[in-house]
Coordinates of C-alpha atoms in Angstrom, one line a residue:
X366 CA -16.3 243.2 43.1
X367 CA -15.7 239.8 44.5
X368 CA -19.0 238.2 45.9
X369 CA -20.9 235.2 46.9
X370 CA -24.3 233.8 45.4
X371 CA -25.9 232.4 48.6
X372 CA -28.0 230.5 46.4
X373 CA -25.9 228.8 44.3
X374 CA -23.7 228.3 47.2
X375 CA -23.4 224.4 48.4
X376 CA -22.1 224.9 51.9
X377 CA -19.6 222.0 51.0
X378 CA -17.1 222.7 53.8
X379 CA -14.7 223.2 51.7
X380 CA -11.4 225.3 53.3
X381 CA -9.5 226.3 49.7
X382 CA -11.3 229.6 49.1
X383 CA -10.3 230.7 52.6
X384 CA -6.4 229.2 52.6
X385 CA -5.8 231.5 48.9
X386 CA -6.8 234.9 50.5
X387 CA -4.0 237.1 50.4
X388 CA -5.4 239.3 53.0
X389 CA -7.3 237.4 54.8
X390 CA -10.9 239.3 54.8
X391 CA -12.3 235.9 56.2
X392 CA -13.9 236.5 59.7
X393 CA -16.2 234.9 62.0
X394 CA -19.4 236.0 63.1
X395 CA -22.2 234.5 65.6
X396 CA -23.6 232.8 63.3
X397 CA -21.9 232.7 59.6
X398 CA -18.5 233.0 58.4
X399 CA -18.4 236.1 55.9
X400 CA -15.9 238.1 53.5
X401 CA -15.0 241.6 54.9
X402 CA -16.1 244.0 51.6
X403 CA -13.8 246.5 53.5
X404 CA -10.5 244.3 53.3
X405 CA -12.0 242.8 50.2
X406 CA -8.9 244.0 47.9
X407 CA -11.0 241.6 44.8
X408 CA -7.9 239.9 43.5
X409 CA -10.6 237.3 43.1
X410 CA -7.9 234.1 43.9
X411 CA -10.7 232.8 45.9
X412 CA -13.2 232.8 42.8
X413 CA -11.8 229.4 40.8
X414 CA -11.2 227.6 44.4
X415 CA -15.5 227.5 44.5
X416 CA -16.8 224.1 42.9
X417 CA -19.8 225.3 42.1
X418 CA -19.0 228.7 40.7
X419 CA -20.2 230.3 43.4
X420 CA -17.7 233.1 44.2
X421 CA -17.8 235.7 41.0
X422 CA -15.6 238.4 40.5
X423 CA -17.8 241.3 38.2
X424 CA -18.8 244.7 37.8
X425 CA -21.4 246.5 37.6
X426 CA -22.9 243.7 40.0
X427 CA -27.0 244.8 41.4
X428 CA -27.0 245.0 44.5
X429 CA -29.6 242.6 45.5
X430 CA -27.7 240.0 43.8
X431 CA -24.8 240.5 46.2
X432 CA -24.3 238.7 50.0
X433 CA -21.3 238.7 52.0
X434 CA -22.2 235.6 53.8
X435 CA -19.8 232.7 53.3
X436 CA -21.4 229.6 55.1
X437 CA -23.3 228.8 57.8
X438 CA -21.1 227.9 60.7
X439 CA -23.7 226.0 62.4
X440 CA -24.0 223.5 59.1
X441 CA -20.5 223.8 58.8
X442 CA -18.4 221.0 60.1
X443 CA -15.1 220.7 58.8
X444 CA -12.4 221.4 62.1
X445 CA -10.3 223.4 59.5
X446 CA -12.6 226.0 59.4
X447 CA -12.1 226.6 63.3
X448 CA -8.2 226.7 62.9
X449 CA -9.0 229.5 59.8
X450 CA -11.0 231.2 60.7
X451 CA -10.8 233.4 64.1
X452 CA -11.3 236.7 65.5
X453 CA -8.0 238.4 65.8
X454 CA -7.7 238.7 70.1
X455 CA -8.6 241.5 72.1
X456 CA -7.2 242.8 75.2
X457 CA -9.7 243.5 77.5
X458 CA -9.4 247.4 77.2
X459 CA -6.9 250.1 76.4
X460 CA -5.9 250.8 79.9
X461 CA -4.6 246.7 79.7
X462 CA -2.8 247.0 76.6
X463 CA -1.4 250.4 77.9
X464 CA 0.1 248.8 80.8
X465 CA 1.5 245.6 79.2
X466 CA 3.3 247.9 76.5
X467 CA 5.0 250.3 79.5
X468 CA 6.3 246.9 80.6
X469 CA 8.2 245.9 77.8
X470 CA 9.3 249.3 76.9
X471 CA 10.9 249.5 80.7
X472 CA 13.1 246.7 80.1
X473 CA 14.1 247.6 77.0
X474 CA 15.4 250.4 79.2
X475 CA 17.6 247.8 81.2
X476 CA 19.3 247.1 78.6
X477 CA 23.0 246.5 79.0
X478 CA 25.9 244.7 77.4
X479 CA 25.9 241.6 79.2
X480 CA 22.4 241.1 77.3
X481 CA 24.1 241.9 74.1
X482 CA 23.3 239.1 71.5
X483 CA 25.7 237.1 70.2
X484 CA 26.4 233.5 68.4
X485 CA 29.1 230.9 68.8
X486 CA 31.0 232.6 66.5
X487 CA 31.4 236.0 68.1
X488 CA 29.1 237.4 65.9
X489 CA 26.6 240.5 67.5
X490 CA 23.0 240.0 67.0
X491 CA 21.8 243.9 65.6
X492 CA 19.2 243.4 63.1
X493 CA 15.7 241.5 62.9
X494 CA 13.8 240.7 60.1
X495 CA 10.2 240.4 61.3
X496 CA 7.7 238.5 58.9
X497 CA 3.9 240.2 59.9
X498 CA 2.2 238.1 57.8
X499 CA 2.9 235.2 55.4
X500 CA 0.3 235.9 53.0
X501 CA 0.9 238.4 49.4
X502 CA -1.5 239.6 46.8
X503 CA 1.6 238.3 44.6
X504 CA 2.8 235.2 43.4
X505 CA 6.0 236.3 42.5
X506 CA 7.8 233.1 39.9
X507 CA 10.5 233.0 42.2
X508 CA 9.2 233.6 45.5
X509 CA 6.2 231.0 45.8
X510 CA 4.3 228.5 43.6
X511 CA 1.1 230.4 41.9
X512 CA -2.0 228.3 43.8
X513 CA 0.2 229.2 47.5
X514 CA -1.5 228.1 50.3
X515 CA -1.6 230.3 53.4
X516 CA -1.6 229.5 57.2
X517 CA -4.6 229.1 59.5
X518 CA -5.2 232.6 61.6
X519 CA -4.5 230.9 64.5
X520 CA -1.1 229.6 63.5
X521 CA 0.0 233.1 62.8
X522 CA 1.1 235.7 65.9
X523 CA -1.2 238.4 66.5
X524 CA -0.2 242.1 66.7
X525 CA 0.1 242.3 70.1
X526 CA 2.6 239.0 70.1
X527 CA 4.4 240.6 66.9
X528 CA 5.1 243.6 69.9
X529 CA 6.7 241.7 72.2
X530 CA 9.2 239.4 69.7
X531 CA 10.1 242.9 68.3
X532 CA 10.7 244.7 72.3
X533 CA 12.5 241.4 73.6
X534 CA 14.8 241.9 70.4
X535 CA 15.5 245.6 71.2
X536 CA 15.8 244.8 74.9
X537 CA 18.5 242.3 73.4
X538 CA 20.6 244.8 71.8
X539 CA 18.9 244.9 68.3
X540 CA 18.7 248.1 67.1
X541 CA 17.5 247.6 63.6
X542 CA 14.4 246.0 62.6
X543 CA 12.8 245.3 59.2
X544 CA 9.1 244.5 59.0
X545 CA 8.5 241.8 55.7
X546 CA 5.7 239.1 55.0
X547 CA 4.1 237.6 52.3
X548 CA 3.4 241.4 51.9
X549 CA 2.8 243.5 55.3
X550 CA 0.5 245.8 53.8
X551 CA -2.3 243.4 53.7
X552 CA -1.9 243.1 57.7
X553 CA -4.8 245.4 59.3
X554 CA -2.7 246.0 62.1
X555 CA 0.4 246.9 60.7
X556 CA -0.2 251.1 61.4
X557 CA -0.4 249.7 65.0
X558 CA 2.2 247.7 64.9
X559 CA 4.6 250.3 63.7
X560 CA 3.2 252.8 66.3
X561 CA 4.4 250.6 69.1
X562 CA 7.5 249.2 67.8
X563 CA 8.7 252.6 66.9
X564 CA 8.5 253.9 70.5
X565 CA 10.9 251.0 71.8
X566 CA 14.3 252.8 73.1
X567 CA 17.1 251.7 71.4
X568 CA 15.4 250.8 68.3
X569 CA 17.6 253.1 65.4
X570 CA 15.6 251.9 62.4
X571 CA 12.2 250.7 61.8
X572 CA 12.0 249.4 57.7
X573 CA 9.6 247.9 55.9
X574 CA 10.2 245.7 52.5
X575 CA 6.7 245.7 50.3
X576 CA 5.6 244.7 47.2
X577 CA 4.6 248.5 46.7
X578 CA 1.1 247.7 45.3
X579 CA -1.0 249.0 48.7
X580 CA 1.6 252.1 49.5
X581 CA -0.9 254.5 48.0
X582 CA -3.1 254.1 50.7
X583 CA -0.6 253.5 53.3
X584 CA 2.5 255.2 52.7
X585 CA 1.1 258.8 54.9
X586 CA -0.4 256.4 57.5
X587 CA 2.8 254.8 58.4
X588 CA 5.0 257.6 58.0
X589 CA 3.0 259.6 60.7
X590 CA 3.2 256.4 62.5
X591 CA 6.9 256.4 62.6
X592 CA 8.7 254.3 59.9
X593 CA 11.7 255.1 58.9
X594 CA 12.3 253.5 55.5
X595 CA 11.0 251.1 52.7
X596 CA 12.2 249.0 50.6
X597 CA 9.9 248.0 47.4
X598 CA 10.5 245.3 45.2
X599 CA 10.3 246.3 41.3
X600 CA 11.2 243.3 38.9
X601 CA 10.4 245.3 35.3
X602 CA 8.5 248.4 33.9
X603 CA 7.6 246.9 31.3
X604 CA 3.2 246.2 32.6
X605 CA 3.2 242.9 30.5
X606 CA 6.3 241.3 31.7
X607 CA 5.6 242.4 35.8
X608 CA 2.1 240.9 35.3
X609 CA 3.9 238.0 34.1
X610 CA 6.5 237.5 36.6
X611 CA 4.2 238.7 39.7
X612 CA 1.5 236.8 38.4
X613 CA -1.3 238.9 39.8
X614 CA 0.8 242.7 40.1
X615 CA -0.3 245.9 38.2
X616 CA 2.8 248.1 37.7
X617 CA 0.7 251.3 37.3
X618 CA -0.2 250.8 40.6
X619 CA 3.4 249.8 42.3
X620 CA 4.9 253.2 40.7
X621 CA 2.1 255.2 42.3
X622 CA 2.9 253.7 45.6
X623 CA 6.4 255.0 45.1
X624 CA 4.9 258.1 44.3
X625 CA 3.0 257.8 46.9
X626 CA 5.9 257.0 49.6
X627 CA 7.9 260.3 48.2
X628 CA 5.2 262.5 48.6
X629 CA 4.5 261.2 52.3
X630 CA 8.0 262.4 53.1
X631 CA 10.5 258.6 53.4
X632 CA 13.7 259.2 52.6
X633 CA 16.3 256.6 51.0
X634 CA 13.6 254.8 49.4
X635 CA 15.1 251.8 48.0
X636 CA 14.1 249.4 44.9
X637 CA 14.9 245.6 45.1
X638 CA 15.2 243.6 41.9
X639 CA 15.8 240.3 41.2
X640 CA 17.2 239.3 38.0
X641 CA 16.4 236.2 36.0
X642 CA 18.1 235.1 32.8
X643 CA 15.8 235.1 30.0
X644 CA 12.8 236.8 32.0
X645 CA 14.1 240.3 33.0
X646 CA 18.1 240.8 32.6
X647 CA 17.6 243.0 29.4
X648 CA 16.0 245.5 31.9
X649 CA 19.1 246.1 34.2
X650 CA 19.9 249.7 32.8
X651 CA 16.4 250.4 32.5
X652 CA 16.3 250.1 35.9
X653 CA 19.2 252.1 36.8
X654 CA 18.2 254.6 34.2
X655 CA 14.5 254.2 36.4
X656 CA 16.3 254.6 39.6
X657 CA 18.6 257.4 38.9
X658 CA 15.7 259.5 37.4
X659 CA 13.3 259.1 40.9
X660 CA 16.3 259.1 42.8
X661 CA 16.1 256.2 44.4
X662 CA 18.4 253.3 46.4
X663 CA 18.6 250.2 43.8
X664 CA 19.8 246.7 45.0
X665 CA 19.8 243.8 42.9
X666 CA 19.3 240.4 45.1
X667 CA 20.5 236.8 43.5
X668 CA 17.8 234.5 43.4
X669 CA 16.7 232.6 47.1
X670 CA 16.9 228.8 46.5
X671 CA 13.9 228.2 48.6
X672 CA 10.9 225.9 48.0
X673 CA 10.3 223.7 45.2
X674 CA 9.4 225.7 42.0
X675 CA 8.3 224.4 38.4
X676 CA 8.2 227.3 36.9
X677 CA 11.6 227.5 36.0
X678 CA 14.7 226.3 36.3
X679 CA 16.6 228.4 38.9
X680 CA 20.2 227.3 37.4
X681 CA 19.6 227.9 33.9
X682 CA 18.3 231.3 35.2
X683 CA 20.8 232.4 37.7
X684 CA 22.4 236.3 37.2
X685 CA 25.3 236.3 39.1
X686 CA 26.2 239.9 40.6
X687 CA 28.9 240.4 39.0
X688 CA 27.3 239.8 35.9
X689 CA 24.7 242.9 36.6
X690 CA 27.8 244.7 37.7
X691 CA 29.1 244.4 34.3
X692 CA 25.9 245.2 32.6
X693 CA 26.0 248.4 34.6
X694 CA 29.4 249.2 34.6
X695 CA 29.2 249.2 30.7
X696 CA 27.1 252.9 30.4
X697 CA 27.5 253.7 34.0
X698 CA 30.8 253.2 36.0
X699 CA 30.8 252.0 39.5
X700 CA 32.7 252.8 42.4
X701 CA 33.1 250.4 45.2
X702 CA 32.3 252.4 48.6
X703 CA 32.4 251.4 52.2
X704 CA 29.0 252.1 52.7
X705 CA 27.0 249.6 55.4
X706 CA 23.4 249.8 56.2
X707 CA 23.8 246.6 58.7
X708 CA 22.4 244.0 56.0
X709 CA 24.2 242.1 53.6
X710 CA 24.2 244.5 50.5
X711 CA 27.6 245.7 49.1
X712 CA 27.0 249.0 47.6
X713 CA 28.1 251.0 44.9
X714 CA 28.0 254.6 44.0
X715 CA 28.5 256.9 40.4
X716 CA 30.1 259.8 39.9
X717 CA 26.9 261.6 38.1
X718 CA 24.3 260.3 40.5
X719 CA 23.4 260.3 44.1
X720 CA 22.0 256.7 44.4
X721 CA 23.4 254.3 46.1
X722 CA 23.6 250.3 43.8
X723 CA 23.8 247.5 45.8
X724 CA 24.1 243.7 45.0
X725 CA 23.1 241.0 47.5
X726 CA 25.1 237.8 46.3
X727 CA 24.3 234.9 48.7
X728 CA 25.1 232.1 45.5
X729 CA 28.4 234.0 43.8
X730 CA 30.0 235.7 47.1
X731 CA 27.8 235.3 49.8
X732 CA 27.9 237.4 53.3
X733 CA 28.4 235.0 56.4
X734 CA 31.3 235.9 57.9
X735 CA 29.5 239.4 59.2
X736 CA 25.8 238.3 59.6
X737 CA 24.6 239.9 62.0
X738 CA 20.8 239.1 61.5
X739 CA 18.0 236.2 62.2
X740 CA 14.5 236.0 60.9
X741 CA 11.2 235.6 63.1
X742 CA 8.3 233.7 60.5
X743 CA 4.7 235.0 60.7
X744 CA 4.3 231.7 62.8
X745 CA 7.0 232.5 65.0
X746 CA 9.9 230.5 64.3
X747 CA 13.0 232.3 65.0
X748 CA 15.3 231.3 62.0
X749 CA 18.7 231.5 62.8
X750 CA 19.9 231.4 59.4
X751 CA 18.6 231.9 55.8
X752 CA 19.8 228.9 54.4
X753 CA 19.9 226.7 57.6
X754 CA 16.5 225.0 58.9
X755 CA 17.8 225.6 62.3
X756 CA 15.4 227.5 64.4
X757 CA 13.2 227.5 68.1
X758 CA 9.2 228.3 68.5
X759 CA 8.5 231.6 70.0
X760 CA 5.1 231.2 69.7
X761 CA 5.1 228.6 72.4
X762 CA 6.6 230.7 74.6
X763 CA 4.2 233.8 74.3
X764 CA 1.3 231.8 74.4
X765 CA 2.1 229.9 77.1
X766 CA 3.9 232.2 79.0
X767 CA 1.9 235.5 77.8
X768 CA 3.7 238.9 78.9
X769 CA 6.4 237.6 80.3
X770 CA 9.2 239.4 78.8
X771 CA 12.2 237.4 80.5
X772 CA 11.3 233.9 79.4
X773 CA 11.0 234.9 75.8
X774 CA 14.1 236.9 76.4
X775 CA 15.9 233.4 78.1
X776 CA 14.5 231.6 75.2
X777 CA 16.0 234.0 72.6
X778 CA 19.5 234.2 74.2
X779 CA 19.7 230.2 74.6
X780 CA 18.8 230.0 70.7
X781 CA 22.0 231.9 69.8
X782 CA 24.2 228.6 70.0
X783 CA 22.3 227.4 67.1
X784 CA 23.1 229.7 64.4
X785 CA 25.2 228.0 61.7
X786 CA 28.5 229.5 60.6
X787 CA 27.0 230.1 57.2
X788 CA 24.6 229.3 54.5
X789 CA 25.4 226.6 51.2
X790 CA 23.5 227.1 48.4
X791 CA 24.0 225.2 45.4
X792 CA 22.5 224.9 42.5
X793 CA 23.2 222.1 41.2
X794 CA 21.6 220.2 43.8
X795 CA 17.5 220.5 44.9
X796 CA 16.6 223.1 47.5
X797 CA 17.5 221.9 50.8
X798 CA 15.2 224.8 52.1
X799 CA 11.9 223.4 51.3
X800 CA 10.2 226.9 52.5
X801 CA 9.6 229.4 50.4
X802 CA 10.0 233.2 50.8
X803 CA 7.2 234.4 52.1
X804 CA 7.0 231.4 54.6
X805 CA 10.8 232.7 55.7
X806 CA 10.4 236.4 55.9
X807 CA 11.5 238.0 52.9

């Protein structure tokens, strides 16, 4: 149980236990800012941000010795704490929301092809990858740096905002849209969220990418809810070495969140793996051998050279895809198929086994020349490329045109000319992406 000693508490103003929440159970109240003990998943990364030792993570805790209450808002001073920390807005009442939804989902019904989405390369706009959240209860090595700090509330779109990127899009001619973070599953409004998008017409597939950590308590929710798919990273079974590359994962609970997302009835669940020299490439077949056994989808992603990372050296630990393809091809032979899902996965197929094995090779053989995606941040930024910094502000536009479907549409089409004909990564130079992953969508 995570847990504040009001006494001991110096009301010192200080933002750093709110900025490391990775589910932001911070909330504001009349009078005093508090932690949630219903979001509250006690990961405890707030606990060494205290300079007095004020936040404790125990058990067995008595109960008089335990208060929610942060600080005192009216002692409080800092202006961070007012970008932080905010109620998440309301509509006025359901019969508003109700009607602003019908709205979006009517033009989405106007849809036709001289709306259709495409760059200045000919290339049709299908599939959106739309970050929910930028904030994870991991710290994966190769994702973010381990003491990650997260937007201000305020920064980040709400639900309702998240609604009408996602029904512009659709209106646009997108028919596939992936929900990522940070982790989505730490965003109370996700169920929501997937509710509404899934109701759009013309939207084919609703995913969702996750850590895998929360799907135990989420998986039935959002399948009654009307997701399609999901996606879960897994980086090792071995509980030692995910611990180690996650930083803060449990692997006994990631497999029971697979477990979890069978039982609740997805279909074509799907593993992602990234593979590090040194860290986690003895565990390639082991993975297959994992995958094959659940019968699940397997891709294996080359490391993202986003963000400035010490904690290792992403050349000397760079797998190549057809390295892995190798690896496999060794017990398990692979046949080359014609399969596309719409993303930038080549997939292969064995003779003995129903899974599908794909490899996502933006370093060694990368995937421009069909892209056929962009990326919306938590903030919303619409990224027009991975690898590219070139992007617009959404966010602008809804909040200072709120509900107004055909200047976020106007601003989406006029963004198009800015996608790049493709990405260059290279490692032998420094990340020219200086965001990381969760900051980009995943």
């Amino acid at each position: 149980m995570t847990f504040v000693v009001l006494e001991e508490c110096i009301q010192c103003k200080h933002t750093d236990c709110v900025a490391v929440c990775p589910v932001d159970c911070f909330y504001e109240e009349p009078n005093f800012l508090v932690i949630n003990p219903d979001e509250c998943i006690d990961c405890a990364l707030c606990e060494p941000e205290c300079p007095v030792d004020a936040i404790r993570a125990e058990d067995d805790v008595p109960t008089d010795q335990i208060a929610f209450i942060q600080l005192n808002a009216e002692l409080c001073v800092h202006p961070a704490w007012t970008q932080i920390i905010t109620q998440k807005p309301a509509l006025a009442d359901h019969e508003q929301w109700t009607g602003i939804r019908l709205n979006w989902i009517e033009m989405g019904r106007e849809m036709s092809s001289a709306t259709l989405l495409r760059d200045g390369f000919g290339r049709q706009i299908t599939y959106l990858r739309l970050s929910v959240t930028d904030r994870c209860n991991f710290r994966c090595v190769y994702c973010m740096p381990e003491k990650m700090r997260f937007l201000p509330r305020t920064q980040v779109l709400s639900a309702e905002e998240l609604f009408q990127v996602g029904a512009a899009f659709v209106a646009l001619g997108v028919n596939k849209i992936r929900l990522t973070g940070g982790e989505p599953l730490v965003n109370p409004d996700l169920p929501w969220l997937v509710e509404n998008l899934a109701g759009l017409p013309g939207l084919d597939l609703l995913m969702l990418t996750t850590n895998g950590e929360r799907l135990g308590i989420h998986a039935k929710p959002l399948k009654a809810a009307g997701l399609d798919r999901i996606n879960i990273s897994l980086d090792s079974l071995r509980p030692e070495r995910f611990a180690e590359l996650t930083r803060t994962g449990r692997l006994k609970r990631v497999l029971e969140g697979i477990g979890a997302a069978q039982q609740a009835g997805f279909e074509r669940l799907k593993l992602n793996a990234v593979i590090l020299r040194g860290r986690n490439d003895d565990e390639i077949l082991e993975l297959i051998r994992f995958a094959r056994r659940e019968v699940l989808d397997i891709t294996f992603i080359e490391e993202m050279p986003l963000g400035y990372i010490n904690e290792h050296d992403r050349k000397l630990s760079f797998v190549s895809s057809e390295q892995i393809r190798t690896t496999i091809s060794n017990e398990f032979p692979l046949l080359p198929t014609l399969e596309n899902t719409g993303g930038p996965a080549r997939y292969h197929r064995m003779e003995d086994s129903s899974i599908s094995v794909g490899f996502i090779s933006a370093h060694s053989n990368n995937f421009c020349g069909s892209c056929n995606r962009v990326r919306v941040t938590a903030e919303g930024r619409l990224l027009l490329c991975l690898g590219n910094e070139h992007s617009i502000d959404l966010r602008q536009v809804l909040r200072e045109s709120p509900n107004d479907p055909d200047t976020l549409k106007n601003k989406i089409r006029q963004a198009m000319s800015l996608k790049p004909e493709r990405h260059r990564f290279d490692l032998n130079e420094a990340p020219q992406i200086v965001r990381f992953m969760n900051m980009t969508g995943g």
